[in-house]
PDB file of C-alpha atoms in Angstrom:
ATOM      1  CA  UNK A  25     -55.496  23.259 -18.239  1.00 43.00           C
ATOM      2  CA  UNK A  26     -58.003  22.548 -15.188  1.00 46.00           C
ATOM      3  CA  UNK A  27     -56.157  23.863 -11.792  1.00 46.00           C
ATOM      4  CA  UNK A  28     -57.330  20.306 -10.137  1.00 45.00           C
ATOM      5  CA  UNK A  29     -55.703  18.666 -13.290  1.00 47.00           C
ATOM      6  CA  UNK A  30     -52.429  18.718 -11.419  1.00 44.00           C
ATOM      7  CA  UNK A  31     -53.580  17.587  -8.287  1.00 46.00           C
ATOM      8  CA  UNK A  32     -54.920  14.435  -6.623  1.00 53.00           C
ATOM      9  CA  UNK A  33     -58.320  14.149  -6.916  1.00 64.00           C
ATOM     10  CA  UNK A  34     -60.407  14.081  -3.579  1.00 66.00           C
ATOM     11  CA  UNK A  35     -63.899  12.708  -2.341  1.00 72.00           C
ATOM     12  CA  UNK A  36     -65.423  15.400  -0.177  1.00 66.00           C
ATOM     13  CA  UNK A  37     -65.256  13.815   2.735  1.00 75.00           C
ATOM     14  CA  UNK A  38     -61.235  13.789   2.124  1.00 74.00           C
ATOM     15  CA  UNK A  39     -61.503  17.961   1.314  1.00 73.00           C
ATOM     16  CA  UNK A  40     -63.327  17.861   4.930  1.00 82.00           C
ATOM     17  CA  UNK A  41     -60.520  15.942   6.188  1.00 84.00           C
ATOM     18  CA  UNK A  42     -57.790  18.153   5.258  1.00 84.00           C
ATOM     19  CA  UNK A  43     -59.731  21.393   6.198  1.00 85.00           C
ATOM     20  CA  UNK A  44     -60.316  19.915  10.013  1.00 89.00           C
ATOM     21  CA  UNK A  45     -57.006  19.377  10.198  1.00 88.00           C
ATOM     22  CA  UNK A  46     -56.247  22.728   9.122  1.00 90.00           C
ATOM     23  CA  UNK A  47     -58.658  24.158  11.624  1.00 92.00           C
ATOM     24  CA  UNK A  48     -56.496  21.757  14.227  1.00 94.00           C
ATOM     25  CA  UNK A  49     -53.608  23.129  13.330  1.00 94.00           C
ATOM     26  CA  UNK A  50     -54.513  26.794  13.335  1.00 93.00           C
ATOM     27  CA  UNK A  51     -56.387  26.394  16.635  1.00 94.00           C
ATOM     28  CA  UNK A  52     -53.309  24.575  18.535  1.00 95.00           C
ATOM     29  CA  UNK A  53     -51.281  27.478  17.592  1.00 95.00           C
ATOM     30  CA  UNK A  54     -53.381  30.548  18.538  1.00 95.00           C
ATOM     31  CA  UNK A  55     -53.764  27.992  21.988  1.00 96.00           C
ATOM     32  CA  UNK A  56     -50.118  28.434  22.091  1.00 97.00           C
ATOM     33  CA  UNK A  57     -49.826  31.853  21.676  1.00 96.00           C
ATOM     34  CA  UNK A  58     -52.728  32.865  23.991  1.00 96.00           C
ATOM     35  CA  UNK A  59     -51.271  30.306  26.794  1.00 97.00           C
ATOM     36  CA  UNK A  60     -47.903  32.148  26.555  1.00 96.00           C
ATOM     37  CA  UNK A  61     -49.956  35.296  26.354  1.00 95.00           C
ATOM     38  CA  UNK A  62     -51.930  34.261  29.254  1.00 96.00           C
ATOM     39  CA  UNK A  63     -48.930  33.570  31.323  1.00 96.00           C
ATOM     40  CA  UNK A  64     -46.896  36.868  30.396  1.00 96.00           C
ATOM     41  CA  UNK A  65     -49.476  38.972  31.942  1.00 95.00           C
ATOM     42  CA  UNK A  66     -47.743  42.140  33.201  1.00 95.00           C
ATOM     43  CA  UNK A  67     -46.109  42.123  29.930  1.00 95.00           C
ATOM     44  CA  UNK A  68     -49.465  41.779  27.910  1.00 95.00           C
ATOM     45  CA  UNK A  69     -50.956  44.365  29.784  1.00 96.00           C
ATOM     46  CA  UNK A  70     -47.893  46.694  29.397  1.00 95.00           C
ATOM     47  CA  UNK A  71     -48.562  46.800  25.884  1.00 95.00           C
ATOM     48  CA  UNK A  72     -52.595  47.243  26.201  1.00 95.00           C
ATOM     49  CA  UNK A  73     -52.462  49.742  28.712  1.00 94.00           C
ATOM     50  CA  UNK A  74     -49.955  51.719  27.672  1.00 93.00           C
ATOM     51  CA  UNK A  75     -51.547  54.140  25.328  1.00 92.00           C
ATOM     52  CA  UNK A  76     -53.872  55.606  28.722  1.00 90.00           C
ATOM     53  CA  UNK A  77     -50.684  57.046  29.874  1.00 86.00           C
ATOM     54  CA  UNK A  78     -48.944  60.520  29.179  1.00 85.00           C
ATOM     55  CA  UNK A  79     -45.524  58.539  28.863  1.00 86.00           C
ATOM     56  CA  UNK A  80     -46.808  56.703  25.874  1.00 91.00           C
ATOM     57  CA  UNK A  81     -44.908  57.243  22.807  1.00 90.00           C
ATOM     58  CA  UNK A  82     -47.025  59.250  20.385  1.00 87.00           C
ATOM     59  CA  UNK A  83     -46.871  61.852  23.358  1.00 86.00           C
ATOM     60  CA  UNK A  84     -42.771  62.042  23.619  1.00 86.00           C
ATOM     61  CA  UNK A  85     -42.953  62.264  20.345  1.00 85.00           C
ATOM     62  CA  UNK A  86     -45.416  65.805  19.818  1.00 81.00           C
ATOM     63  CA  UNK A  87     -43.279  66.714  22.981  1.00 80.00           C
ATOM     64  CA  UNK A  88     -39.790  65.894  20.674  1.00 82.00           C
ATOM     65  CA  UNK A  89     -41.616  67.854  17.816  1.00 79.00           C
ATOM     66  CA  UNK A  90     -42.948  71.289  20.388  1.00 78.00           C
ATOM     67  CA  UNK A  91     -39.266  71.321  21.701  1.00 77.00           C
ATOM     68  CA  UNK A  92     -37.360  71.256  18.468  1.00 79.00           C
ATOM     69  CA  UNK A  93     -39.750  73.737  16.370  1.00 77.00           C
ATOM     70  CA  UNK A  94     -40.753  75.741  19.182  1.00 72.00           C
ATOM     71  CA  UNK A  95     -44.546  75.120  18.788  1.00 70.00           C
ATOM     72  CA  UNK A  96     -45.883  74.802  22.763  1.00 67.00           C
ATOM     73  CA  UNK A  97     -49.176  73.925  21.392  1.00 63.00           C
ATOM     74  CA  UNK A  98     -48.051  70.922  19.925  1.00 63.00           C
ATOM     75  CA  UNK A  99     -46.845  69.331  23.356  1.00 65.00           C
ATOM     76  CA  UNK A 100     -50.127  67.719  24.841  1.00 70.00           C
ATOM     77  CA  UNK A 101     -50.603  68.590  28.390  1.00 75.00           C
ATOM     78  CA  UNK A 102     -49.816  66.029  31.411  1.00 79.00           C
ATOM     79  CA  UNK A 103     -52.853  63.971  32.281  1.00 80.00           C
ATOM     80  CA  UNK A 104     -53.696  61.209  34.103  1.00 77.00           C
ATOM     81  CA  UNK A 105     -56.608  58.335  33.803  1.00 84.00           C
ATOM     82  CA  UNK A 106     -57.292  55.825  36.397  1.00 87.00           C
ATOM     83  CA  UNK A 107     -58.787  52.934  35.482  1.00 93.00           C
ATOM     84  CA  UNK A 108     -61.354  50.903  37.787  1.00 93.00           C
ATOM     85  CA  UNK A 109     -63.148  47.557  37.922  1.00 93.00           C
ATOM     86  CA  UNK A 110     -66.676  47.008  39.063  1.00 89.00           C
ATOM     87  CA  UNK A 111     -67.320  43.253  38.496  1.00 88.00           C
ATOM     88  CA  UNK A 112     -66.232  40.519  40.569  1.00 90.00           C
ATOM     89  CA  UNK A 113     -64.697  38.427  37.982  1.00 92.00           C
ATOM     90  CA  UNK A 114     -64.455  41.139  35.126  1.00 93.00           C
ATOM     91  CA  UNK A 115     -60.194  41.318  35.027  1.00 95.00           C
ATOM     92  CA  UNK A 116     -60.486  37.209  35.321  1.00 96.00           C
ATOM     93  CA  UNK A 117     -62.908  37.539  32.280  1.00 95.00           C
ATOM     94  CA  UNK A 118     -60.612  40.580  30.408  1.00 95.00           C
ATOM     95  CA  UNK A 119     -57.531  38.687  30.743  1.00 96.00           C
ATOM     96  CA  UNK A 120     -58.930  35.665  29.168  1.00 96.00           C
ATOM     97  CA  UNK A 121     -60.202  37.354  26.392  1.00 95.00           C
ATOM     98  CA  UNK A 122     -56.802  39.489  25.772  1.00 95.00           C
ATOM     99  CA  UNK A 123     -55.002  36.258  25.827  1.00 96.00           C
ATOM    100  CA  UNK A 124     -57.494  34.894  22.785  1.00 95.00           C
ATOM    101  CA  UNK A 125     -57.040  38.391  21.220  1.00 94.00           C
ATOM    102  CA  UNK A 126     -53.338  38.227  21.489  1.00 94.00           C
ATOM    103  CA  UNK A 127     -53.292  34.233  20.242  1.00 95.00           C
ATOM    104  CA  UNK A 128     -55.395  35.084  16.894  1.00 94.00           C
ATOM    105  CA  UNK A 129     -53.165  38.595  16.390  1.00 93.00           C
ATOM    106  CA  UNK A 130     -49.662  36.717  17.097  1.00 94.00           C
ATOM    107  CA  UNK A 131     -50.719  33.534  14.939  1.00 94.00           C
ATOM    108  CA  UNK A 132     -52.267  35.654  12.132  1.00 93.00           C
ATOM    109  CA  UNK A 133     -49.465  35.355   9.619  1.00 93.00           C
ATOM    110  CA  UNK A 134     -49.792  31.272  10.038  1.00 93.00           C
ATOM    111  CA  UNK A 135     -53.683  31.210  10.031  1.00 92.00           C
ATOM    112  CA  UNK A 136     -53.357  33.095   6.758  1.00 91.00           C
ATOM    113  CA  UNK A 137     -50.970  31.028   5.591  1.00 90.00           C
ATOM    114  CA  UNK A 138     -52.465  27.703   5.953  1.00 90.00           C
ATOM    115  CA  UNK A 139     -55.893  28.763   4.705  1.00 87.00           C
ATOM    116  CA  UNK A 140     -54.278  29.992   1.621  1.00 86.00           C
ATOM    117  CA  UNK A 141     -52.364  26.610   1.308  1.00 85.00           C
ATOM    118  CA  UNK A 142     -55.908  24.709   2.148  1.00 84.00           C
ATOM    119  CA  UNK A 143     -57.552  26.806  -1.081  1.00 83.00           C
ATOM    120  CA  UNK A 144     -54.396  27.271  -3.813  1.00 80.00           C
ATOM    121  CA  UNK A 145     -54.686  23.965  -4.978  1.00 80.00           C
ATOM    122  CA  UNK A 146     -58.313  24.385  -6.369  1.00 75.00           C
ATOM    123  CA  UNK A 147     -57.021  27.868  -7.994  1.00 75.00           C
ATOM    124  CA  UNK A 148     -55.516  28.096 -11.352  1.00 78.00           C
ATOM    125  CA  UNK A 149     -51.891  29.920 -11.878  1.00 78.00           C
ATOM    126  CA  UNK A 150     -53.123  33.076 -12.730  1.00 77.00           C
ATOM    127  CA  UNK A 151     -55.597  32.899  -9.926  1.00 75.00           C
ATOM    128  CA  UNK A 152     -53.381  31.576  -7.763  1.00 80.00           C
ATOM    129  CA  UNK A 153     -51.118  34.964  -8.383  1.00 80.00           C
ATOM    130  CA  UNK A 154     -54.043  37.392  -7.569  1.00 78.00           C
ATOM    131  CA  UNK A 155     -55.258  35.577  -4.758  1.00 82.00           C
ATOM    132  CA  UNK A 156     -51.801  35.833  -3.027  1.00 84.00           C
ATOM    133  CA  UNK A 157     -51.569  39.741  -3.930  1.00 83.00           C
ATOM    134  CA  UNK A 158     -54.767  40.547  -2.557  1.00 84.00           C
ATOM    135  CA  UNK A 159     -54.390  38.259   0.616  1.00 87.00           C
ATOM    136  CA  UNK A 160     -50.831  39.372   1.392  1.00 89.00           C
ATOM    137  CA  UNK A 161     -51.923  42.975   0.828  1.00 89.00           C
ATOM    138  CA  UNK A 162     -55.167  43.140   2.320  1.00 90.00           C
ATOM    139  CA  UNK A 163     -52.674  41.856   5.544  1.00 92.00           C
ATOM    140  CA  UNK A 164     -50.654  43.895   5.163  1.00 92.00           C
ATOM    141  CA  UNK A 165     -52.771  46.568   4.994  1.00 92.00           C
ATOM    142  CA  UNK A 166     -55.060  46.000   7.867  1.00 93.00           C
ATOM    143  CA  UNK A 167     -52.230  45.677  10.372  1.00 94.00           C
ATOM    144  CA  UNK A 168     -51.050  49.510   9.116  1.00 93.00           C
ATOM    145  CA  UNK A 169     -54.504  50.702  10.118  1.00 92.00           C
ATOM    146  CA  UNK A 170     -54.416  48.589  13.723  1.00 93.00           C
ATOM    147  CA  UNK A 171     -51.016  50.051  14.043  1.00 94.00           C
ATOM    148  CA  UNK A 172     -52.377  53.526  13.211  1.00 90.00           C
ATOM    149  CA  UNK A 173     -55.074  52.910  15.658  1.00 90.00           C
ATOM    150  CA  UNK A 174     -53.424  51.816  18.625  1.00 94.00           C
ATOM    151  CA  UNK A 175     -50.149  54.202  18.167  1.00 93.00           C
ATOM    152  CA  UNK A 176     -52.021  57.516  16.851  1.00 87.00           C
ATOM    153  CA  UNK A 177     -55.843  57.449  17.125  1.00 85.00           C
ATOM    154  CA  UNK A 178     -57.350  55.736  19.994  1.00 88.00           C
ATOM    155  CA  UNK A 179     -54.554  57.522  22.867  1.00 89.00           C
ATOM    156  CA  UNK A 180     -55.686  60.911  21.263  1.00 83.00           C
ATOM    157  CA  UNK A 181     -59.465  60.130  21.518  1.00 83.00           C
ATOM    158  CA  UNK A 182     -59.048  58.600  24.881  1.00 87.00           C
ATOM    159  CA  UNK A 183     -56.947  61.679  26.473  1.00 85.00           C
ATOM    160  CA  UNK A 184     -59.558  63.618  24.874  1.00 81.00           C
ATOM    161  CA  UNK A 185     -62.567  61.458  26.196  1.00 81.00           C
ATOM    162  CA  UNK A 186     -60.855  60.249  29.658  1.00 84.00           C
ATOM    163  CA  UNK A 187     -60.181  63.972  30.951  1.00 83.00           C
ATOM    164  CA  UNK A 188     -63.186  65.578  29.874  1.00 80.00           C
ATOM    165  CA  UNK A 189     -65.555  66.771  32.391  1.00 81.00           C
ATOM    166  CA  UNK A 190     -68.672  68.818  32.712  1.00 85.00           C
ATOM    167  CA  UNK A 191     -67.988  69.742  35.972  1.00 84.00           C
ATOM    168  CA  UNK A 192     -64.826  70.115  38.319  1.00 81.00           C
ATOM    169  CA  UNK A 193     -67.224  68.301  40.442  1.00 85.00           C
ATOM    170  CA  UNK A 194     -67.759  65.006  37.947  1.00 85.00           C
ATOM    171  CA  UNK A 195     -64.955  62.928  38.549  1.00 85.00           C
ATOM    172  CA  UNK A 196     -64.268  60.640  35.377  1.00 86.00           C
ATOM    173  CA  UNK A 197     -63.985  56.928  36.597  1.00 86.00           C
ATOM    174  CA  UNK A 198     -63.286  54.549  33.614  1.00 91.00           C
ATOM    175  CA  UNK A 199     -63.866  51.156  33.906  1.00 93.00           C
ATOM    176  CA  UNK A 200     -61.339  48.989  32.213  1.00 94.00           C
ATOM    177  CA  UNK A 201     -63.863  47.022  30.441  1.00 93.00           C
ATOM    178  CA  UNK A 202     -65.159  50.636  28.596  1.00 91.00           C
ATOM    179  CA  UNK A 203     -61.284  50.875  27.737  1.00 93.00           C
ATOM    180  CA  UNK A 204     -60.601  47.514  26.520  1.00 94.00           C
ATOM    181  CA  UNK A 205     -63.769  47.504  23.979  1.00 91.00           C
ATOM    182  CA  UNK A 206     -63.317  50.967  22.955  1.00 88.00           C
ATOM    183  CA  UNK A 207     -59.334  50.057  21.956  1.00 92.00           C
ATOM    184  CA  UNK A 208     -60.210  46.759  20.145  1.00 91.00           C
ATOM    185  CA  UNK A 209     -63.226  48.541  18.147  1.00 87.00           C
ATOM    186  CA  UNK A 210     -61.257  51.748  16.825  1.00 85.00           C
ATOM    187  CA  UNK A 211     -58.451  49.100  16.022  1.00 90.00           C
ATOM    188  CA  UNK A 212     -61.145  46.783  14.404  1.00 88.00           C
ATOM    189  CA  UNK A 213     -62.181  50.152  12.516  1.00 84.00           C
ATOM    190  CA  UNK A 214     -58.954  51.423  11.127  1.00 87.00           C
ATOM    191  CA  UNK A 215     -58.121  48.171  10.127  1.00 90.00           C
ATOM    192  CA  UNK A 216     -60.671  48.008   7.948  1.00 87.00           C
ATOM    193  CA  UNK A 217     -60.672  51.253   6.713  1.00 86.00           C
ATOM    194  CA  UNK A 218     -57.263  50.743   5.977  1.00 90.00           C
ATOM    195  CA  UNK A 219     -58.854  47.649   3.149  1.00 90.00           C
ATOM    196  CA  UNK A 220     -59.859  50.771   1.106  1.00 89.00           C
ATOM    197  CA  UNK A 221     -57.167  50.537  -1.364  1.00 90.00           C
ATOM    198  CA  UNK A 222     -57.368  46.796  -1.821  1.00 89.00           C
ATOM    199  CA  UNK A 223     -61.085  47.117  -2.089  1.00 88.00           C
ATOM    200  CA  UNK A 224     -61.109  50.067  -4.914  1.00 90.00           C
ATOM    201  CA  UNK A 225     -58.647  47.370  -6.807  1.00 86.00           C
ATOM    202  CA  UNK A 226     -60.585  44.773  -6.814  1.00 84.00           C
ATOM    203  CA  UNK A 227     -63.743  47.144  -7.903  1.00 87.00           C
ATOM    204  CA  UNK A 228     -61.535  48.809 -10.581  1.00 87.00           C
ATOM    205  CA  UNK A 229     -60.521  45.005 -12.014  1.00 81.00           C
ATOM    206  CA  UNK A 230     -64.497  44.174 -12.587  1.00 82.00           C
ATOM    207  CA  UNK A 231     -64.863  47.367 -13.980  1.00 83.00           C
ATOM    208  CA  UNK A 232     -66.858  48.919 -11.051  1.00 86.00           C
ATOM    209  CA  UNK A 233     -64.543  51.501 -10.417  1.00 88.00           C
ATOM    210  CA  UNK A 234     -62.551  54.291 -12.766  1.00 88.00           C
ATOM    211  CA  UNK A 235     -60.303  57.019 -11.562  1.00 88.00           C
ATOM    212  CA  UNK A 236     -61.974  59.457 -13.702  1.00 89.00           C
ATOM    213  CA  UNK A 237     -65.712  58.757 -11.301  1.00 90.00           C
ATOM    214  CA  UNK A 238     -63.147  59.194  -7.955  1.00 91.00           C
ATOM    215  CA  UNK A 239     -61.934  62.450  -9.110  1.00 90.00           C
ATOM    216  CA  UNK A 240     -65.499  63.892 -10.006  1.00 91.00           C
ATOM    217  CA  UNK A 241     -66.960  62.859  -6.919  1.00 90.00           C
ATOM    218  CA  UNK A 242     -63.149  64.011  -4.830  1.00 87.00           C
ATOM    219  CA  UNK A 243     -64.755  66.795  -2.428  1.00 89.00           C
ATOM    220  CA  UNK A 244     -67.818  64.473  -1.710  1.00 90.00           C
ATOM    221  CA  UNK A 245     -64.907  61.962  -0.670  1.00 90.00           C
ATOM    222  CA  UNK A 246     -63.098  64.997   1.536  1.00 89.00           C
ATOM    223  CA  UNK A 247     -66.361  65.761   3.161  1.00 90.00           C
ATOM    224  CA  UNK A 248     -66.793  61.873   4.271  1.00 89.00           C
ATOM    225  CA  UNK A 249     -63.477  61.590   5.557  1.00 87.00           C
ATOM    226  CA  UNK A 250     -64.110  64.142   7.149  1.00 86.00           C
ATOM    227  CA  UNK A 251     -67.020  63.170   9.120  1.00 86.00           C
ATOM    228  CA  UNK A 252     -65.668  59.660   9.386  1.00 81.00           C
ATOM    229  CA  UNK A 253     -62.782  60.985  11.467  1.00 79.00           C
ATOM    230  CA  UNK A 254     -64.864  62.950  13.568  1.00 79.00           C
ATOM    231  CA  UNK A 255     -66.653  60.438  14.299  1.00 75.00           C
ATOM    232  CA  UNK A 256     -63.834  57.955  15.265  1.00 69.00           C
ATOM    233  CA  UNK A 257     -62.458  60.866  17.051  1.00 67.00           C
ATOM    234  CA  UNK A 258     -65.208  63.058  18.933  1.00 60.00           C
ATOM    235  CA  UNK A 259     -62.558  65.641  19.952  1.00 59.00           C
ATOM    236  CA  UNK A 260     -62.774  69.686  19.698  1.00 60.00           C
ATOM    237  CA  UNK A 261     -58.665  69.699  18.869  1.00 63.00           C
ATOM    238  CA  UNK A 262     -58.349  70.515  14.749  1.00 71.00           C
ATOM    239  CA  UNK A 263     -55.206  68.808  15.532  1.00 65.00           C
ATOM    240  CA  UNK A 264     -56.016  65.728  16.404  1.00 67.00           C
ATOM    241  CA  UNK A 265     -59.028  65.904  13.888  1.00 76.00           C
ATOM    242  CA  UNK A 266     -56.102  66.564  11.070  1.00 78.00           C
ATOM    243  CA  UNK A 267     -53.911  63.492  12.363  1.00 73.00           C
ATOM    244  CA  UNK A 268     -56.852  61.322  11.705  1.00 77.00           C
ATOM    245  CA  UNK A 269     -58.436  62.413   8.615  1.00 84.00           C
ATOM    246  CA  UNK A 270     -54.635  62.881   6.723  1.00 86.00           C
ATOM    247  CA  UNK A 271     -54.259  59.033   6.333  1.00 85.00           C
ATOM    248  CA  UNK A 272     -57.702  58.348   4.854  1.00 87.00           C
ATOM    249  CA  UNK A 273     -57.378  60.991   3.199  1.00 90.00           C
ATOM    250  CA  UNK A 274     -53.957  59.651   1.663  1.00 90.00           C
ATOM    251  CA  UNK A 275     -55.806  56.438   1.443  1.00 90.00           C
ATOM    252  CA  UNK A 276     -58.462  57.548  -1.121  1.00 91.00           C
ATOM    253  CA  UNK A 277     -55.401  59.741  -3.268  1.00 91.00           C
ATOM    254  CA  UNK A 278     -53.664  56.492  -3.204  1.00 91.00           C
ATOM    255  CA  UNK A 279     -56.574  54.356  -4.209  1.00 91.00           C
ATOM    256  CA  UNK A 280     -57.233  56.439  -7.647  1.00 92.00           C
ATOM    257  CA  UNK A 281     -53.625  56.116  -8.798  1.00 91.00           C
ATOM    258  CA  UNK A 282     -54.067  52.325  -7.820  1.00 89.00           C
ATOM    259  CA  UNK A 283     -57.544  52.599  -9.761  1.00 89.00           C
ATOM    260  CA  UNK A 284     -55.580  54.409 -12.807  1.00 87.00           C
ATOM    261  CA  UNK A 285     -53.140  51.626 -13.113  1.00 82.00           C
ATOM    262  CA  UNK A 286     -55.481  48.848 -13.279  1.00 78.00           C
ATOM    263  CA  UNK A 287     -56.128  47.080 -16.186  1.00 65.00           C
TER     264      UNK A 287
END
């Protein structure tokens, strides 16, 4: 049976309709959101600037870890990063677009959600069944990798990249703007990254993909992962190298028992 078989047939200009009001819907909410957002400033910023500081979580916690197992190396060392502006209406413009940011991140769930309800209807059962797997998981999954990001990756690169100096006589002066794009882009990155799994599925149910090719080609896989964490991470500490390559490393062992299981 036709999925549109049990539905109400519609004129195009009636599908348009619907997805407008979808669109309205979707954009009063992240409005919402990013007006509350907007308006709950020192506790937006809280959250956003928080990782630039030495009290930040992540670093209590290797302090937790140095103390209890007796590994000093482990306990990063106090530092401090001051941020700066230098344009006239550059934290107007910042806190506008953290307010949008926040919106879209807060309302997520519901955009999904009513985009998914917009489409189902042309989808058959079956479909229908994948499509809400993949969405769901591909959400699920790219919020890990932004949570990764902002709680693990981007305060180790910028302690590493904020303190670093040349010279005793180079004083680092970061702008907030610098901080603000480099935060949203590693989280951007992760998140994606992150879609690895979800993407080897979906290559592995067309028949792109077999476990057997992701095993032959494994320490061409370590290498990239490798330089991919480097790269997101430009620091000399094998530590911090180690945090970040471990999860996409567990990403791609993950993705070929997903692959294996396919069918």
């Amino acid at each position: 049976m036709n999925a549109t078989d049990n539905i109400k047939e519609q004129t195009f200009w009636e599908h348009l309709d619907e997805l407008r009001g979808c669109l309205i819907r979707i954009g009063a909410v992240v409005v919402i959101f990013g007006i509350a957002a907007f308006l709950f400033k020192d506790e937006t910023f809280a959250i956003i600037l928080a990782p630039k500081s030495d009290s930040f979580i992540i670093y209590k916690a290797f302090a937790f870890v140095s103390e209890r197992l007796s590994l000093p190396g482990v306990a990063p060392e106090a530092f401090s990063v001051k941020l700066i502006n230098t344009g006239l209406a550059e934290q107007f413009v910042i806190h506008m677009r953290a307010a949008i940011y926040a919106g879209i991140l807060i309302a997520s769930p519901y955009i999904i959600y009513t985009l998914f309800r917009f489409i189902s209807p042309a989808l058959y059962s079956q479909e229908k069944k994948y499509a809400a797997r993949v969405v769901g998981s591909s959400y699920v999954m790219f919020m890990l990798g932004v949570a990764l990001s902002y709680f693990l990756i981007f305060p180790l690169t910028f302690r590493f990249l904020g303190t670093y100096q040349v010279s005793g006589e180079v004083e680092n002066m970061i702008s907030l703007q610098s901080y603000m794009d480099t935060l949203m882009m590693m989280n951007l990155m992760m998140g994606i990254v992150f879609e690895i799994p979800i993407l080897c599925w979906l290559l592995a149910k067309f028949g792109l993909l077999s476990a057997a090719f992701m095993r032959r080609y494994h320490r061409h896989a370590i290498v990239v992962i490798l330089v991919l964490a480097a790269i997101i991470t430009p620091t000399s500490d094998v530590f911090t190298l180690l945090m970040v390559s471990l999860p996409m490393w567990l990403l791609y062992e993950i993705s070929i028992l997903i692959v294996k299981h396919t069918r």
